[in-house]
Short mmCIF file of C-alpha atoms and ligand atoms in Angstrom, two decimals:
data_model
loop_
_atom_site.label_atom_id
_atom_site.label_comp_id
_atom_site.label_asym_id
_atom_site.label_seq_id
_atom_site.Cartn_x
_atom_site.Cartn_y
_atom_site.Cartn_z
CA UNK U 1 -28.68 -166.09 188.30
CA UNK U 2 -27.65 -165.63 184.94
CA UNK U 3 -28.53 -162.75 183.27
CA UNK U 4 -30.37 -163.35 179.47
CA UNK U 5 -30.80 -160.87 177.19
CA UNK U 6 -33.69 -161.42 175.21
CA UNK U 7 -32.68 -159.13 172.28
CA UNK U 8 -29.85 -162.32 171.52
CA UNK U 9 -32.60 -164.55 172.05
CA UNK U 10 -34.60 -163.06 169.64
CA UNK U 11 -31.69 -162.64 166.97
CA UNK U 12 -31.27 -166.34 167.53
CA UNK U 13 -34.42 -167.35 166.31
CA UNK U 14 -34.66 -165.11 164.03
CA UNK U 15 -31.65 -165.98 162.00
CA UNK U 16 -32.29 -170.07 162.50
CA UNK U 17 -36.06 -169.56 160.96
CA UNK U 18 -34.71 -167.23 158.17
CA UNK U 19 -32.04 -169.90 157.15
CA UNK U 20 -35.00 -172.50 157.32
CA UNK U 21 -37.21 -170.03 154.73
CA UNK U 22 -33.97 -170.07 152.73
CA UNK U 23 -33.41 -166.22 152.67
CA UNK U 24 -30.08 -164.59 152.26
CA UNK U 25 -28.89 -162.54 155.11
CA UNK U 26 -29.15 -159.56 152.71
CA UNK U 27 -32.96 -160.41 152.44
CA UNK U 28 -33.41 -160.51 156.56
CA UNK U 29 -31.39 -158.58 157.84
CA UNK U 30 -33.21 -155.67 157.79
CA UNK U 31 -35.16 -157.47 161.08
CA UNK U 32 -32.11 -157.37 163.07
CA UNK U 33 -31.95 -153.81 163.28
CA UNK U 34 -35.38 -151.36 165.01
CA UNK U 35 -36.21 -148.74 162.61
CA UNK U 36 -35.86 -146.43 165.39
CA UNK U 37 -34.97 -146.57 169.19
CA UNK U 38 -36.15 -143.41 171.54
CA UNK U 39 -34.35 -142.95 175.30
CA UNK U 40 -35.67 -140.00 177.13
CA UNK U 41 -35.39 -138.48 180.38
CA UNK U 42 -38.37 -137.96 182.40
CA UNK U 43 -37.88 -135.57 185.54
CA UNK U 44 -41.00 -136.13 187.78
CA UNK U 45 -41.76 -133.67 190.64
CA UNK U 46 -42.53 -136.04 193.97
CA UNK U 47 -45.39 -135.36 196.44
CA UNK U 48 -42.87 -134.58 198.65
CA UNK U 49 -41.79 -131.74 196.45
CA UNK U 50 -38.47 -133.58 195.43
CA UNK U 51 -37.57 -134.17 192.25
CA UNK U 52 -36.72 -137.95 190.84
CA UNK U 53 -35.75 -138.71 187.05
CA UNK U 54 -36.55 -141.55 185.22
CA UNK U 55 -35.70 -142.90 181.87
CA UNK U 56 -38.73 -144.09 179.25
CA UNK U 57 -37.86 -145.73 175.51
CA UNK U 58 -40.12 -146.57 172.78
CA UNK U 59 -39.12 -148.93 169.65
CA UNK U 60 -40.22 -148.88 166.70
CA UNK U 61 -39.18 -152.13 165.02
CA UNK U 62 -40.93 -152.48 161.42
CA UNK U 63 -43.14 -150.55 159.60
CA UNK U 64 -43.29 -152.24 156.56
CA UNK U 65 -47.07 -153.88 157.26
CA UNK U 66 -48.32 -150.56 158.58
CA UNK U 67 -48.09 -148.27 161.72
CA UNK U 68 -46.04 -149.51 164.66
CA UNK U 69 -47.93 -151.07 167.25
CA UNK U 70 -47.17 -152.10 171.18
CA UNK U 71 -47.50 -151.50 174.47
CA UNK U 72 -45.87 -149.79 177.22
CA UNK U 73 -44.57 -151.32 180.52
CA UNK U 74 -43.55 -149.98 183.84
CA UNK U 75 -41.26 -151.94 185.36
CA UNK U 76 -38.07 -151.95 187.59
CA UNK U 77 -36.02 -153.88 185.06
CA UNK U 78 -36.69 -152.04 181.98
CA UNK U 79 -33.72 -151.31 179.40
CA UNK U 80 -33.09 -150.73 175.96
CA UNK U 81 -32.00 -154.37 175.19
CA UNK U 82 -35.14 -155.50 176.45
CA UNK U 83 -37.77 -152.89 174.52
CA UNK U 84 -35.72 -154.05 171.38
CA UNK U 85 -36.33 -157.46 171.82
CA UNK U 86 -40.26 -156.94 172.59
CA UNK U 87 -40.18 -154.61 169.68
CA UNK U 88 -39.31 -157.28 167.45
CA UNK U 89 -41.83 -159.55 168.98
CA UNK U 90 -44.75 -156.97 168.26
CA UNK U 91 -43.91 -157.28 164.42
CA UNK U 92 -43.98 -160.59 164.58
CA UNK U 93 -46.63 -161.10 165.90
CA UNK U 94 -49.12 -158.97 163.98
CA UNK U 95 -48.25 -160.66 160.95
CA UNK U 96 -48.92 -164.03 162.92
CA UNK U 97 -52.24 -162.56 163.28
CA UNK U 98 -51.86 -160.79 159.68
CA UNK U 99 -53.10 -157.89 161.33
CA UNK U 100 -52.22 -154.42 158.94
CA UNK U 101 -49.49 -153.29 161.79
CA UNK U 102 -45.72 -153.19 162.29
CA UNK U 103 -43.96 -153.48 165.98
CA UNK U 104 -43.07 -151.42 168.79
CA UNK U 105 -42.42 -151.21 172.58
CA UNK U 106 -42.23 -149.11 175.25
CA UNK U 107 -41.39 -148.63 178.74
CA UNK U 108 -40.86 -146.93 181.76
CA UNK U 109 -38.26 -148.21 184.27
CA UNK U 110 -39.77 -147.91 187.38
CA UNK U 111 -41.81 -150.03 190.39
CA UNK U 112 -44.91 -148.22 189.82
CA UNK U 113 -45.93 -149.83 192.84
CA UNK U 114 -43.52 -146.86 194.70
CA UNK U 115 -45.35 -144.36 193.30
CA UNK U 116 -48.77 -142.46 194.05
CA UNK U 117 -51.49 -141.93 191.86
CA UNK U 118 -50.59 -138.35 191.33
CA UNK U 119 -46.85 -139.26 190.62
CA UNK U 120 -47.84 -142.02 188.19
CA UNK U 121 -50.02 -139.69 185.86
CA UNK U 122 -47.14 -136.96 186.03
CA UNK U 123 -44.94 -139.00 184.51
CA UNK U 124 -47.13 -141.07 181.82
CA UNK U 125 -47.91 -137.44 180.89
CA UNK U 126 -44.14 -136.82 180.98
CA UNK U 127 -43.56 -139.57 178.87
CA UNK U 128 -45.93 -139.11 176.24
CA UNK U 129 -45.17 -135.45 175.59
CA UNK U 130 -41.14 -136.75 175.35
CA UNK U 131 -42.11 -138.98 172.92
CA UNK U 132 -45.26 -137.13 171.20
CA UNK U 133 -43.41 -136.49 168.23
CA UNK U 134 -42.90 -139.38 166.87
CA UNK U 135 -46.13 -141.51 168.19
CA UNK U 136 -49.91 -140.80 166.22
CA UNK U 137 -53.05 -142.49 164.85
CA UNK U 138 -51.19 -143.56 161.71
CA UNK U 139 -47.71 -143.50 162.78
CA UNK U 140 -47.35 -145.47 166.37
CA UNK U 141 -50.20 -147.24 168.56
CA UNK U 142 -49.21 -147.28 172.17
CA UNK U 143 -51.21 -149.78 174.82
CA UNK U 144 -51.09 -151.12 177.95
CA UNK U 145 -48.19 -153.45 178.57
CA UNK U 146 -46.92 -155.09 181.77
CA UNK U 147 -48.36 -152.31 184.68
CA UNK U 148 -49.66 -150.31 182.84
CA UNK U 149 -54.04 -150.18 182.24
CA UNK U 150 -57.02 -148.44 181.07
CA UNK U 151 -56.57 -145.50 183.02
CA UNK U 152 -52.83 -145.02 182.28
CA UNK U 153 -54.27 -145.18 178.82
CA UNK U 154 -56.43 -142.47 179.27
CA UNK U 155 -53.75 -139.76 180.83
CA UNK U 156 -51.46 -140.84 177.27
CA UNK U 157 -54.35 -139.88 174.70
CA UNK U 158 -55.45 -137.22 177.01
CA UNK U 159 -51.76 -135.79 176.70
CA UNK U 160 -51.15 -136.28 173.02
CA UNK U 161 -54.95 -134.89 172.22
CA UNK U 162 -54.03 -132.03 174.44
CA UNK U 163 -50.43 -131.53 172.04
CA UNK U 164 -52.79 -131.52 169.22
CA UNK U 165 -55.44 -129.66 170.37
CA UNK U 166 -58.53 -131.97 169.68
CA UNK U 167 -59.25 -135.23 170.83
CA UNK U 168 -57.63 -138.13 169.25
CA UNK U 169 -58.71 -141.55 170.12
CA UNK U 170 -57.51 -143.52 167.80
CA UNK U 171 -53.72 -142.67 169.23
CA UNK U 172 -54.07 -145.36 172.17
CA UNK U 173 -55.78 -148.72 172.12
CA UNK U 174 -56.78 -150.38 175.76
CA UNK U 175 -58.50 -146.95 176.68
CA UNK U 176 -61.69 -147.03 179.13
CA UNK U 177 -64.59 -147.85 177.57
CA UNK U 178 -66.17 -144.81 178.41
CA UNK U 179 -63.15 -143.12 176.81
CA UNK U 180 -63.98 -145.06 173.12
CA UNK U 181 -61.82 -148.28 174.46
CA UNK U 182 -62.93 -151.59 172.63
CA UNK U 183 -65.66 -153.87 175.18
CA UNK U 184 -63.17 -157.15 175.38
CA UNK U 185 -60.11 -155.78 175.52
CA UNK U 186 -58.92 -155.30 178.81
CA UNK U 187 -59.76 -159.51 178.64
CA UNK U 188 -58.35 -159.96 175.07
CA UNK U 189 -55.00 -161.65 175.77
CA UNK U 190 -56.21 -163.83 178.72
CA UNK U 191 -58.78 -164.69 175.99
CA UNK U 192 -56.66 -165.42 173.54
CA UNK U 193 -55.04 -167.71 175.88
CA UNK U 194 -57.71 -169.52 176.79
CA UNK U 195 -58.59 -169.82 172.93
CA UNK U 196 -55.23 -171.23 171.98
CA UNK U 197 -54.93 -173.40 174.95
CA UNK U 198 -58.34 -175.00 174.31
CA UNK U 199 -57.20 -175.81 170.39
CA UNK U 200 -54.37 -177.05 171.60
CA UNK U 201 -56.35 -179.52 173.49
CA UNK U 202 -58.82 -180.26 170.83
CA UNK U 203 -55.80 -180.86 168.58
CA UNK U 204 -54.42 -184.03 171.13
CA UNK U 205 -58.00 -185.13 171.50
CA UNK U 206 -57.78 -184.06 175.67
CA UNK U 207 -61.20 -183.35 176.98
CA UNK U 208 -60.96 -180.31 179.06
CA UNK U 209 -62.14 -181.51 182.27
CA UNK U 210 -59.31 -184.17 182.11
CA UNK U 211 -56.79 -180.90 181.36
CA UNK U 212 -55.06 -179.65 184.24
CA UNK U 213 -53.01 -176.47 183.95
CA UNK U 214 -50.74 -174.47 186.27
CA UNK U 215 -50.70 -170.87 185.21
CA UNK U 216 -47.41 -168.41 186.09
CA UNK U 217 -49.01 -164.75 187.00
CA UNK U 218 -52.31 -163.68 188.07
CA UNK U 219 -52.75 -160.53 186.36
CA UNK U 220 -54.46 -158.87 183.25
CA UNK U 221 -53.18 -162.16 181.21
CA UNK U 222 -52.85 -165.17 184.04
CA UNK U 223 -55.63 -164.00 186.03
CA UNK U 224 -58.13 -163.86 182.93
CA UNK U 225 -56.92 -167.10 180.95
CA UNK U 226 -57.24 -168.98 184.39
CA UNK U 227 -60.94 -167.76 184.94
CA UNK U 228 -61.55 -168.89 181.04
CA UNK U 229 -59.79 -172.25 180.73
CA UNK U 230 -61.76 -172.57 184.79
CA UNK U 231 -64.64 -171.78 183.21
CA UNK U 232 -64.43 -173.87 180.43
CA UNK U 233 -63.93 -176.85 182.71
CA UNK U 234 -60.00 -177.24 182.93
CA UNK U 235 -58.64 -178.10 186.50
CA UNK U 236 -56.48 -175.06 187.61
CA UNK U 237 -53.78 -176.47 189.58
CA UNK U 238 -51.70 -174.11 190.33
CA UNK U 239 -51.67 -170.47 189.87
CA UNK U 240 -49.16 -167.74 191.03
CA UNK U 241 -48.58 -163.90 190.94
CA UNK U 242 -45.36 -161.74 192.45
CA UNK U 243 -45.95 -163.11 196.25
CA UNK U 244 -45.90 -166.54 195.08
CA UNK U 245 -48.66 -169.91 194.03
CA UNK U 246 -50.85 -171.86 195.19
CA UNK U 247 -51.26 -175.51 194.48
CA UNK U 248 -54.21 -177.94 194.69
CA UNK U 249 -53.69 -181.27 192.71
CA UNK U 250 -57.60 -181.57 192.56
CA UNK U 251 -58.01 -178.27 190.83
CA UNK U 252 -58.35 -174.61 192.68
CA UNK U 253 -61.65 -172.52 192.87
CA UNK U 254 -60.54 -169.86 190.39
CA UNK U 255 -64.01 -167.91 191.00
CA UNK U 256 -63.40 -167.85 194.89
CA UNK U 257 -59.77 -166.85 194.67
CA UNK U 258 -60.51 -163.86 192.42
CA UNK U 259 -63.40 -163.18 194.27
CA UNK U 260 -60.94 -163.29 197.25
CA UNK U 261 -58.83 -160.26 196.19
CA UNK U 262 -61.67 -158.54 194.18
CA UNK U 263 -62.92 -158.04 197.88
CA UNK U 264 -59.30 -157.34 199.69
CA UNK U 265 -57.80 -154.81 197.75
CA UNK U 266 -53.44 -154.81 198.29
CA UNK U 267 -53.76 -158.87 199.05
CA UNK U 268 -52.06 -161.15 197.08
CA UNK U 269 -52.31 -164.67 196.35
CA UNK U 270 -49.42 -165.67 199.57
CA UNK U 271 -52.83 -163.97 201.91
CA UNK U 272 -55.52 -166.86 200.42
CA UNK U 273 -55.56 -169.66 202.56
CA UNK U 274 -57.60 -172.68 202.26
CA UNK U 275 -57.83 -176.12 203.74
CA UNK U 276 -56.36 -178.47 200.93
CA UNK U 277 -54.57 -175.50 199.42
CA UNK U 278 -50.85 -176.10 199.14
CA UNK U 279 -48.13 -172.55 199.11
CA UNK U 280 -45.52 -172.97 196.98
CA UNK U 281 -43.03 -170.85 195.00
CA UNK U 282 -42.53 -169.50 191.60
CA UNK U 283 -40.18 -171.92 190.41
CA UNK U 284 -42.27 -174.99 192.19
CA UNK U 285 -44.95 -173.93 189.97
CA UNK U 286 -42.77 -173.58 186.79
CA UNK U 287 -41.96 -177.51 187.61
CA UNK U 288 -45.14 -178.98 189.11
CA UNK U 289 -47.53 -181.98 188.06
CA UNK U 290 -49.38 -180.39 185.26
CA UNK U 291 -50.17 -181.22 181.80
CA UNK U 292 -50.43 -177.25 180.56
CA UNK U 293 -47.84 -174.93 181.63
CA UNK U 294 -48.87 -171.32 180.86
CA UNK U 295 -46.36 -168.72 182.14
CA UNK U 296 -47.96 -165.54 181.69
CA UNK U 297 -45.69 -162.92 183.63
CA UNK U 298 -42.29 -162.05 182.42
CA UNK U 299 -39.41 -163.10 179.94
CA UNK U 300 -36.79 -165.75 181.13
CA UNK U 301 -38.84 -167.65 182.88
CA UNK U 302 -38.43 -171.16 181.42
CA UNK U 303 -34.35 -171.57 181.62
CA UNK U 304 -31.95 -173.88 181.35
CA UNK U 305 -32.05 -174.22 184.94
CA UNK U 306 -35.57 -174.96 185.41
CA UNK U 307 -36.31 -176.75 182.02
CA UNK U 308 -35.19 -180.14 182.49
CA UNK U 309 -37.19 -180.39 185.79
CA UNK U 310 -40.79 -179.32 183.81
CA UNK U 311 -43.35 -181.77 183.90
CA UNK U 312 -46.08 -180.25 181.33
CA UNK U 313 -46.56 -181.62 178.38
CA UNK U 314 -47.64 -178.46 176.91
CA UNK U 315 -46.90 -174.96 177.49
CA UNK U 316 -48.21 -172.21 176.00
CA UNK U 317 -46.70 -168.45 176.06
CA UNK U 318 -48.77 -166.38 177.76
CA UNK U 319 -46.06 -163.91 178.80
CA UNK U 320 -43.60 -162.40 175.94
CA UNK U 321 -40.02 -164.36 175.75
CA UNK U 322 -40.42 -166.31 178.38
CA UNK U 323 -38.38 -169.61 177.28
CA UNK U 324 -34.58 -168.72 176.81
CA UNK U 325 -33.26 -170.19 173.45
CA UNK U 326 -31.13 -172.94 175.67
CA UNK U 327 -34.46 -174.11 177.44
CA UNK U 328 -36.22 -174.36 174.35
CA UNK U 329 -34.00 -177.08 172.73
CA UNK U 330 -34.00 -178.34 176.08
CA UNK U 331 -38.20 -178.54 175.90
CA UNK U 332 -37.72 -180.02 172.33
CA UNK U 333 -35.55 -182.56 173.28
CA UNK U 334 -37.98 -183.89 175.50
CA UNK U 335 -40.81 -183.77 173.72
CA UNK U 336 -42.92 -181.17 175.36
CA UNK U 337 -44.43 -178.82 172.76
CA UNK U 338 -44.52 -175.15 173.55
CA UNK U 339 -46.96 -172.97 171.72
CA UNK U 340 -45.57 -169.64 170.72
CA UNK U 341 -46.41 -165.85 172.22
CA UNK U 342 -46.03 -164.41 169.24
CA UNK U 343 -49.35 -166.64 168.48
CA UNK U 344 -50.62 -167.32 171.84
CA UNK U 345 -50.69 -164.02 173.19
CA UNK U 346 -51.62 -161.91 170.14
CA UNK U 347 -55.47 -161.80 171.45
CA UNK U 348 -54.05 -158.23 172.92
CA UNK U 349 -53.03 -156.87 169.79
CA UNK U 350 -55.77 -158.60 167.94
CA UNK U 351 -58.43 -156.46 169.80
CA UNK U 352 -56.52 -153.66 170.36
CA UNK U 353 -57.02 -153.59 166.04
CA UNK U 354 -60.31 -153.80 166.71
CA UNK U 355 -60.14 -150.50 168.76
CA UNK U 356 -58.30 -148.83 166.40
CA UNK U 357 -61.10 -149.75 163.44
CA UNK U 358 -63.73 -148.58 166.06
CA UNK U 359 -62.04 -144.80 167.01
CA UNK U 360 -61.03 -144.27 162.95
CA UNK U 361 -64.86 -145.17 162.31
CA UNK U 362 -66.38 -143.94 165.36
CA UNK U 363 -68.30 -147.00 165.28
CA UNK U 364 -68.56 -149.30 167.79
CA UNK U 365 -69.24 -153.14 168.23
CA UNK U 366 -70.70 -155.43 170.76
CA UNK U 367 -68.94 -157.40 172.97
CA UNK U 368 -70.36 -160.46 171.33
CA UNK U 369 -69.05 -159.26 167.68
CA UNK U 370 -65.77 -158.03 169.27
CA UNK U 371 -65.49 -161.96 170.89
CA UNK U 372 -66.91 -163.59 167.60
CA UNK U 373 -63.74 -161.34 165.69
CA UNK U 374 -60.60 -162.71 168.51
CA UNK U 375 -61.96 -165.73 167.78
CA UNK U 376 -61.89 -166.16 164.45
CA UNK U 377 -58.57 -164.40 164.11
CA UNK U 378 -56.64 -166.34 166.54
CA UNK U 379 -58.27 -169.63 164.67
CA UNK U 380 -56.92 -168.77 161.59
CA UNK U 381 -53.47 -168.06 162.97
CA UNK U 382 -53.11 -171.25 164.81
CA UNK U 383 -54.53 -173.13 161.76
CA UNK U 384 -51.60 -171.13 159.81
CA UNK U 385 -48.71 -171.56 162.53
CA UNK U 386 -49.46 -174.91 162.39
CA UNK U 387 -49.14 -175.76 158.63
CA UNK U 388 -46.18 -173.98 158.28
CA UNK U 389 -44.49 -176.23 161.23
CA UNK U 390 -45.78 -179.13 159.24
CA UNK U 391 -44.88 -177.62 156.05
CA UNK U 392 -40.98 -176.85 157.00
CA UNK U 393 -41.46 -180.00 159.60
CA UNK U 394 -40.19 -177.82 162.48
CA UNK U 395 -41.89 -176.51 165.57
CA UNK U 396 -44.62 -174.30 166.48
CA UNK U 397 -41.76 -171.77 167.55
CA UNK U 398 -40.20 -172.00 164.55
CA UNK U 399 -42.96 -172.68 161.89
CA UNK U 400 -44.56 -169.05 163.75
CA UNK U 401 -41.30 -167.11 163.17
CA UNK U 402 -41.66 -168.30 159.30
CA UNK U 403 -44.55 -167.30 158.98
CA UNK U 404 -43.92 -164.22 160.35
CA UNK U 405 -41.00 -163.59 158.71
CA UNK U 406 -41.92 -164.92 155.11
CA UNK U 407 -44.86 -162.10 155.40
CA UNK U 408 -42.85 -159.16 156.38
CA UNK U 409 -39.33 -159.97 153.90
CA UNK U 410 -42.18 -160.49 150.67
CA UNK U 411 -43.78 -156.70 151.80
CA UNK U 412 -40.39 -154.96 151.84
CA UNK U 413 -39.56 -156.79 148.30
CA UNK U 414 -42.72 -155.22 147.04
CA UNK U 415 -41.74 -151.93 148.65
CA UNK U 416 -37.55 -151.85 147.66
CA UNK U 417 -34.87 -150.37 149.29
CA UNK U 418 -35.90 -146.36 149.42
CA UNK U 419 -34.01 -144.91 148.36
N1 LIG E 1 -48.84 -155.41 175.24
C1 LIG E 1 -49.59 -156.32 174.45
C2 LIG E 1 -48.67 -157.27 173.72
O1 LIG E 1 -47.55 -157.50 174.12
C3 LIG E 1 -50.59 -155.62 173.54
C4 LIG E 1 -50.01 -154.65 172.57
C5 LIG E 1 -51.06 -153.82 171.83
O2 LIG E 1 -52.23 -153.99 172.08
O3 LIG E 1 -50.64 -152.97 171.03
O4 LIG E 1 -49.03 -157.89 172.76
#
């Protein structure tokens, strides 16, 4: 398969929205290049008393509209090109959200799934100390990213509080709860989802029940948006995760499936069987009868391989970068709208603000007022994506990346070129 490399991808759109806006490459270009880009090597000692090294990198894309913000991922297929491109995406889409932060990334390359418990917090505490010096409350956010959670949270602040010798919360967002992590955030981005999917709906007058929507991944974004848009009615019909989908033209019992694995911890999706219940693969889902297409795993998913075959008539970006620049025009071409991540996934970010007001305060909210907040937030910024589409007659894509960019080019005007 060919390989994409969604750094390009984002310089693509980011130069075709900028010429829409009518800025001068002088005036843009400044979003072409991270502010700063971190590689470090992280020798971890192995149960088995070996010793393995890994590499980590954090980007820090913009700071113009405040501290850097973004997650961190573990994953086998990490690399520079790909922690610049989701760097970019992070600054994008805070101001999307118009949230006070700037963008960054992070990751790990590794299969976490390889390692033990023990190995994994050696080397998130690795990691953070390697990159402690340029990460804080008011200089760089970290959170959880793709494999990475709450408790991998927990051993990062732990690490940098222990660096600075008293605790500091406000240095992570997506801690435990118990730990001063927001209530609603571990859901936030499957909630934001769910939220943009079901305005998208409003906005072409489908009732939900009438909706049916095949969602690509099961986890922290896939698996929450499908128990949302299920509980708001929509007919799942397909759903997937690493071992592959499941299909059910009628609509699937979200509730039993995730009951399914709550109770059979290792078992994946390919292990639920169920009269009426069809097994299919990745791609099959990617191209099945739907009317919403959420992919809500990893980037390239939507190529120009696949993209001619899709069947949705709406897909909205769960995952980060999942539609390759070719399969976009591709998806534009014939008429199938696709609905940003830089504005439908931003519920993560959105809350993980929200945890970052709470720590600086030490005040905390309840889940109903940290709900009410996402929702009103990701309202206004699909109300705002869509007038600027309208307003520079373009797409969602593009009319987002105006936005986006329009915001951060005016701040750095204000600030000038130091020095
Ligand atoms: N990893 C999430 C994202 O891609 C959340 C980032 C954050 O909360 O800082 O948006």
């Amino acid at each position: 398969m060919k390989k994409y490399n969604p750094y390009q991808n984002m310089i693509s759109i980011l130069e075709d929205s900028a010429k829409m806006l009518g800025l001068q490459e002088d005036e843009y270009s400044f979003l072409k290049y991270p502010e700063r880009e971190i590689k470090v090597s992280l020798p971890i000692r192995m149960d088995d008393g070996s010793v393995k090294h890994f590499e980590g990198f954090r980007v820090q894309h913009c700071s113009i509209c405040g501290p850097y913000k973004g997650g961190i991922r573990y994953h086998q297929s990490v690399d520079l090109d790909e922690v610049k491109a989701l760097s970019a995406w992070m600054s994008f889409k805070c101001a999307v959200a118009d949230i006070p932060f700037g963008g960054a990334k992070g990751g790990i390359k590794v299969d976490p799934s390889q390692l033990s418990q023990k190995e994994l917090e050696r080397l998130t505490r690795k990691y953070i100390t390697m990159i402690e010096p340029v990460i804080g409350p008011h200089v760089d956010i970290p959170a959880p990213d793709v494999n990475t959670n709450a408790q991998i949270m927990a051993w990062m602040m732990d690490t940098y509080s222990h660096i600075q010798g008293y605790r500091t919360g406000a240095v992570i967002t997506g801690k435990p709860v118990e730990l001063g992590g927001s209530l609603g955030r571990a859901e936030a981005t499957g909630r934001g989802v769910m939220i943009i999917a079901c305005r998208m709906m409003d906005h072409l007058g489908r009732s939900y029940q009438d909706t049916r929507v095949a969602i690509q991944g099961f986890g922290n974004v896939g698996g929450i948006a499908a128990k949302l848009l299920y509980e708001q009615g929509c007919k799942i019909v397909a759903v997937s995760d690493v071992s592959g989908g499941l299909y059910c033209a009628n609509g699937l019992k979200i509730d039993e499936i995730r009951a399914f694995l709550g109770d059979h911890p290792g078992k994946m999706l390919e292990d639920y069987h169920k009269e009426g219940v069809k097994h299919i693969s990745n791609d099959q889902l990617i191209c099945c009868d739907t009317d919403f297409l959420i992919p809500a795993a990893l980037e390239n998913q939507i190529t120009a391989e696949n993209a001619e075959k899709i069947q949705a008539k709406v897909i909205v970006e769960g995952a980060n970068g999942p539609t390759t620049v070719e399969a976009d025009s591709i998806l534009q071409d014939k008429g199938i709208i696709a609905v940003p991540d830089i504005l439908a996934n931003a519920g993560g970010v959105v809350v993980s603000y929200f945890e970052w007001v709470q720590n600086l305060q030490s005040y905390y909210w309840s889940l109903d007022e940290v709900n009410t907040r996402l929702k009103d937030v990701m309202d206004a910024a699909f109300d705002r994506v869509f007038e600027s589409a309208e307003k520079y007659d373009t797409s969602l894509r593009k009319g987002a990346y105006i936005l986006a960019i329009g915001k951060i080019v005016e701040a750095q005007k204000k600030l000038g070129l130091f020095p």
